[in-house]
Amino acid sequence: MAQTQQIGQSEQTRRVGRQSGPFLAVDPVVDRMRAFRAAWHPADGVAVFNRVYLTVTEEIGHAIEAGGFADRRAAATLDVRFAERYLAAVDAAATGLPSPACWRPLFRYRRHPGVRPLQFALAGINAHIGHDLALAVVDTCRVLECAPADLEDEFDRVGDVLALLEERIREELMPGPDLLEVADPLTHLLGCWSLDRARDGAWLAARSLWQLRGLPELAEEFTERLDRSVGLVGRMLLTPLTMP
């Protein structure tokens, strides 16, 4: 009994510690995404992803402010660190610096006339969840001095919002049933990717990277391989389906 109380008090202490200290505001990353929305042509493939990602970031920000997360500081830190990975990739591409391999297919094909808007959106989600989310969890653990297990509730809540986002994307960007037939290549392409599997993979990758934090060479190799494998899936998702 005493041991159980100690464990509960220890968990409570960790949560209280994480909720104290500097609070990362979501507003700056939202402002940057709004600036991208204003600057980019709506048909730009990165702009398509940016619009839907801006929506989910705004929703998470509202949920944090409204007390929708038990630990506001942990949720905000994870959300901001997550968004910063995307913003850094955009900045690298804009300045001619190498961006992560997971993002390169979207930047390369962003103006390809044979790629449909739904493909752009899902390719961005694939890069951001498959690669960036795992690294954002590790970043957050370092900032808050906690382990991935301490962020599981926040991870799941963010993942739930992303699942709703994917549903909205498919509703808004998927061709109508009269247009999307079984023989349409887009039908088969969409069946090759799953948000749930991407989330599960991101959580496993985050936990693995945390265990490898004392082995920097192995952690770097793991991260590079993760980046390349997610980039390969992104390239598949952006297969042109119509002739220019």
Short mmCIF file of C-alpha atoms in Angstrom, two decimals:
data_model
loop_
_atom_site.label_atom_id
_atom_site.label_comp_id
_atom_site.label_asym_id
_atom_site.label_seq_id
_atom_site.Cartn_x
_atom_site.Cartn_y
_atom_site.Cartn_z
CA MET A 1 0.00 0.00 0.00
CA ALA A 2 2.76 2.41 0.97
CA GLN A 3 4.64 1.52 -2.23
CA THR A 4 1.52 2.21 -4.31
CA GLN A 5 1.12 5.60 -2.64
CA GLN A 6 4.78 6.39 -3.33
CA ILE A 7 4.35 5.53 -7.01
CA GLY A 8 1.24 7.71 -7.23
CA GLN A 9 2.98 10.59 -5.48
CA SER A 10 6.00 10.22 -7.75
CA GLU A 11 3.78 10.41 -10.85
CA GLN A 12 1.96 13.42 -9.42
CA THR A 13 5.29 15.12 -8.68
CA ARG A 14 6.45 14.58 -12.27
CA ARG A 15 3.23 16.05 -13.66
CA VAL A 16 3.34 19.06 -11.36
CA GLY A 17 6.95 19.65 -12.31
CA ARG A 18 6.10 19.50 -16.00
CA GLN A 19 3.25 21.97 -15.60
CA SER A 20 5.48 24.53 -13.89
CA GLY A 21 8.08 26.59 -15.71
CA PRO A 22 8.01 28.37 -19.09
CA PHE A 23 4.90 27.75 -21.17
CA LEU A 24 5.42 27.48 -24.93
CA ALA A 25 2.71 29.41 -26.74
CA VAL A 26 1.24 27.91 -29.90
CA ASP A 27 0.51 31.34 -31.42
CA PRO A 28 3.95 31.94 -33.07
CA VAL A 29 3.85 28.73 -35.10
CA VAL A 30 0.22 29.40 -36.05
CA ASP A 31 1.19 32.89 -37.23
CA ARG A 32 3.90 31.47 -39.46
CA MET A 33 1.53 28.96 -41.04
CA ARG A 34 -0.98 31.72 -41.65
CA ALA A 35 1.74 33.72 -43.39
CA PHE A 36 2.49 30.72 -45.63
CA ARG A 37 -1.21 30.42 -46.46
CA ALA A 38 -1.29 34.06 -47.54
CA ALA A 39 1.93 33.80 -49.59
CA TRP A 40 1.48 30.50 -51.43
CA HIS A 41 -0.83 29.76 -54.33
CA PRO A 42 -3.74 27.54 -53.16
CA ALA A 43 -2.83 24.88 -55.75
CA ASP A 44 0.71 24.58 -54.43
CA GLY A 45 1.09 21.10 -52.92
CA VAL A 46 2.80 22.37 -49.77
CA ALA A 47 0.06 24.98 -49.43
CA VAL A 48 -2.55 22.20 -49.52
CA PHE A 49 -0.87 20.47 -46.58
CA ASN A 50 -0.26 23.78 -44.80
CA ARG A 51 -3.96 24.65 -44.87
CA VAL A 52 -5.02 21.41 -43.22
CA TYR A 53 -2.15 21.44 -40.76
CA LEU A 54 -2.94 25.02 -39.80
CA THR A 55 -6.48 23.90 -38.99
CA VAL A 56 -5.34 21.11 -36.67
CA THR A 57 -2.74 23.31 -34.95
CA GLU A 58 -5.40 25.94 -34.29
CA GLU A 59 -7.73 23.28 -32.88
CA ILE A 60 -5.05 21.89 -30.58
CA GLY A 61 -4.21 25.43 -29.43
CA HIS A 62 -7.87 26.10 -28.61
CA ALA A 63 -8.09 22.78 -26.73
CA ILE A 64 -5.00 23.64 -24.68
CA GLU A 65 -6.35 27.07 -23.78
CA ALA A 66 -9.74 25.58 -22.87
CA GLY A 67 -8.18 23.05 -20.50
CA GLY A 68 -8.71 20.08 -22.80
CA PHE A 69 -5.34 18.62 -21.79
CA ALA A 70 -4.54 17.51 -18.25
CA ASP A 71 -1.02 18.90 -18.61
CA ARG A 72 -1.17 22.14 -20.60
CA ARG A 73 2.57 22.70 -20.58
CA ALA A 74 3.37 19.22 -21.88
CA ALA A 75 0.69 19.46 -24.59
CA ALA A 76 1.83 22.91 -25.73
CA THR A 77 5.49 21.91 -25.75
CA LEU A 78 4.79 18.80 -27.81
CA ASP A 79 2.57 20.75 -30.23
CA VAL A 80 5.14 23.52 -30.73
CA ARG A 81 8.13 21.20 -31.08
CA PHE A 82 6.11 19.16 -33.57
CA ALA A 83 5.20 22.20 -35.67
CA GLU A 84 8.76 23.54 -35.55
CA ARG A 85 9.97 20.44 -37.39
CA TYR A 86 7.69 21.29 -40.32
CA LEU A 87 8.63 24.97 -40.25
CA ALA A 88 12.33 24.10 -40.26
CA ALA A 89 11.83 21.87 -43.32
CA VAL A 90 10.05 24.71 -45.14
CA ASP A 91 12.83 27.15 -44.24
CA ALA A 92 15.51 24.74 -45.45
CA ALA A 93 13.77 24.21 -48.79
CA ALA A 94 13.26 27.96 -49.24
CA THR A 95 16.94 28.73 -48.69
CA GLY A 96 18.32 25.87 -50.77
CA LEU A 97 19.54 23.89 -47.78
CA PRO A 98 18.90 20.14 -47.60
CA SER A 99 15.57 19.34 -46.00
CA PRO A 100 14.80 16.00 -44.33
CA ALA A 101 14.36 13.18 -46.84
CA CYS A 102 10.78 12.64 -45.67
CA TRP A 103 9.82 16.13 -46.90
CA ARG A 104 11.73 16.20 -50.19
CA PRO A 105 9.08 14.45 -52.33
CA LEU A 106 6.45 17.04 -51.35
CA PHE A 107 8.78 19.97 -52.06
CA ARG A 108 9.87 18.42 -55.35
CA TYR A 109 6.38 17.60 -56.65
CA ARG A 110 4.48 20.51 -55.08
CA ARG A 111 3.62 21.98 -58.50
CA HIS A 112 3.22 18.76 -60.48
CA PRO A 113 -0.09 18.94 -62.40
CA GLY A 114 -0.57 15.17 -62.28
CA VAL A 115 -0.69 14.98 -58.46
CA ARG A 116 -4.07 15.50 -56.81
CA PRO A 117 -4.65 17.71 -53.74
CA LEU A 118 -5.50 14.73 -51.54
CA GLN A 119 -2.12 13.20 -52.35
CA PHE A 120 -0.31 16.38 -51.33
CA ALA A 121 -2.15 16.52 -48.02
CA LEU A 122 -1.49 12.88 -47.15
CA ALA A 123 2.16 13.09 -48.20
CA GLY A 124 2.60 15.99 -45.79
CA ILE A 125 0.86 14.12 -42.98
CA ASN A 126 3.02 11.06 -43.71
CA ALA A 127 6.25 13.09 -43.41
CA HIS A 128 5.11 14.96 -40.34
CA ILE A 129 3.79 11.98 -38.39
CA GLY A 130 6.10 9.27 -39.66
CA HIS A 131 9.28 11.24 -38.98
CA ASP A 132 8.71 14.55 -37.19
CA LEU A 133 6.36 13.34 -34.47
CA ALA A 134 8.84 10.84 -33.04
CA LEU A 135 11.59 13.46 -32.92
CA ALA A 136 9.21 15.99 -31.40
CA VAL A 137 8.40 13.58 -28.57
CA VAL A 138 12.11 13.20 -27.84
CA ASP A 139 12.61 16.99 -28.04
CA THR A 140 9.76 17.48 -25.57
CA CYS A 141 11.13 14.87 -23.17
CA ARG A 142 14.45 16.69 -23.09
CA VAL A 143 12.80 20.06 -22.47
CA LEU A 144 10.51 18.74 -19.72
CA GLU A 145 13.02 16.25 -18.33
CA CYS A 146 10.63 13.33 -18.58
CA ALA A 147 10.33 10.05 -20.48
CA PRO A 148 8.07 9.27 -23.46
CA ALA A 149 5.76 7.26 -21.18
CA ASP A 150 5.01 10.48 -19.28
CA LEU A 151 3.74 12.05 -22.52
CA GLU A 152 1.57 9.18 -23.68
CA ASP A 153 -1.72 10.92 -22.79
CA GLU A 154 -0.72 14.08 -24.70
CA PHE A 155 0.53 11.98 -27.62
CA ASP A 156 -2.78 10.12 -27.80
CA ARG A 157 -4.84 13.33 -27.62
CA VAL A 158 -2.83 14.96 -30.41
CA GLY A 159 -3.19 11.75 -32.40
CA ASP A 160 -6.97 11.83 -31.93
CA VAL A 161 -7.09 15.34 -33.38
CA LEU A 162 -4.93 14.23 -36.30
CA ALA A 163 -7.34 11.36 -36.95
CA LEU A 164 -10.22 13.82 -37.17
CA LEU A 165 -8.11 15.93 -39.49
CA GLU A 166 -7.50 12.99 -41.81
CA GLU A 167 -11.24 12.33 -41.95
CA ARG A 168 -11.87 15.98 -42.84
CA ILE A 169 -9.17 15.90 -45.51
CA ARG A 170 -10.69 12.85 -47.14
CA GLU A 171 -14.16 14.42 -47.03
CA GLU A 172 -13.02 17.74 -48.52
CA LEU A 173 -10.41 16.54 -51.03
CA MET A 174 -11.62 13.10 -52.01
CA PRO A 175 -13.47 13.05 -55.34
CA GLY A 176 -17.18 12.26 -55.05
CA PRO A 177 -18.38 8.65 -55.31
CA ASP A 178 -19.49 9.28 -58.85
CA LEU A 179 -15.92 10.24 -59.77
CA LEU A 180 -13.84 7.94 -57.57
CA GLU A 181 -14.39 4.47 -58.93
CA VAL A 182 -12.83 1.19 -57.91
CA ALA A 183 -10.62 1.33 -60.99
CA ASP A 184 -9.34 4.80 -60.11
CA PRO A 185 -5.61 4.53 -59.17
CA LEU A 186 -6.22 6.93 -56.28
CA THR A 187 -8.40 4.29 -54.61
CA HIS A 188 -5.54 1.82 -54.55
CA LEU A 189 -2.96 4.43 -53.56
CA LEU A 190 -4.95 5.53 -50.52
CA GLY A 191 -5.33 1.94 -49.39
CA CYS A 192 -1.54 1.65 -49.05
CA TRP A 193 -1.25 4.18 -46.20
CA SER A 194 -2.78 4.25 -42.73
CA LEU A 195 -2.74 7.05 -40.16
CA ASP A 196 -3.12 4.55 -37.31
CA ARG A 197 -0.07 2.59 -38.45
CA ALA A 198 1.90 5.83 -38.87
CA ARG A 199 0.98 6.90 -35.30
CA ASP A 200 1.96 3.51 -33.89
CA GLY A 201 5.25 3.67 -35.76
CA ALA A 202 5.94 7.18 -34.48
CA TRP A 203 5.37 6.13 -30.87
CA LEU A 204 7.64 3.10 -31.24
CA ALA A 205 10.31 5.24 -32.92
CA ALA A 206 10.14 7.84 -30.13
CA ARG A 207 10.57 5.20 -27.44
CA SER A 208 13.43 3.60 -29.36
CA LEU A 209 15.24 6.90 -29.84
CA TRP A 210 14.84 7.66 -26.15
CA GLN A 211 16.46 4.34 -25.27
CA LEU A 212 19.29 5.13 -27.70
CA ARG A 213 19.97 8.62 -26.31
CA GLY A 214 23.17 7.38 -24.66
CA LEU A 215 24.38 5.91 -27.98
CA PRO A 216 24.52 8.94 -30.32
CA GLU A 217 25.91 7.07 -33.34
CA LEU A 218 23.15 4.46 -33.24
CA ALA A 219 20.52 7.14 -32.61
CA GLU A 220 21.73 9.10 -35.63
CA GLU A 221 21.68 6.00 -37.84
CA PHE A 222 18.18 5.10 -36.62
CA THR A 223 16.96 8.64 -37.36
CA GLU A 224 18.48 8.66 -40.85
CA ARG A 225 16.93 5.32 -41.73
CA LEU A 226 13.56 6.45 -40.39
CA ASP A 227 13.81 9.64 -42.46
CA ARG A 228 14.61 7.77 -45.66
CA SER A 229 11.91 5.13 -45.20
CA VAL A 230 9.23 7.75 -44.55
CA GLY A 231 10.47 9.67 -47.59
CA LEU A 232 10.06 6.56 -49.73
CA VAL A 233 6.42 6.25 -48.65
CA GLY A 234 5.93 9.95 -49.41
CA ARG A 235 7.29 9.48 -52.91
CA MET A 236 4.82 6.63 -53.45
CA LEU A 237 1.91 8.75 -52.23
CA LEU A 238 2.85 11.45 -54.75
CA THR A 239 2.82 9.17 -57.79
CA PRO A 240 1.30 11.29 -60.62
CA LEU A 241 -2.09 9.85 -61.50
CA THR A 242 -3.08 12.09 -64.39
CA MET A 243 -1.18 13.29 -67.40
CA PRO A 244 -0.11 16.97 -67.42
#
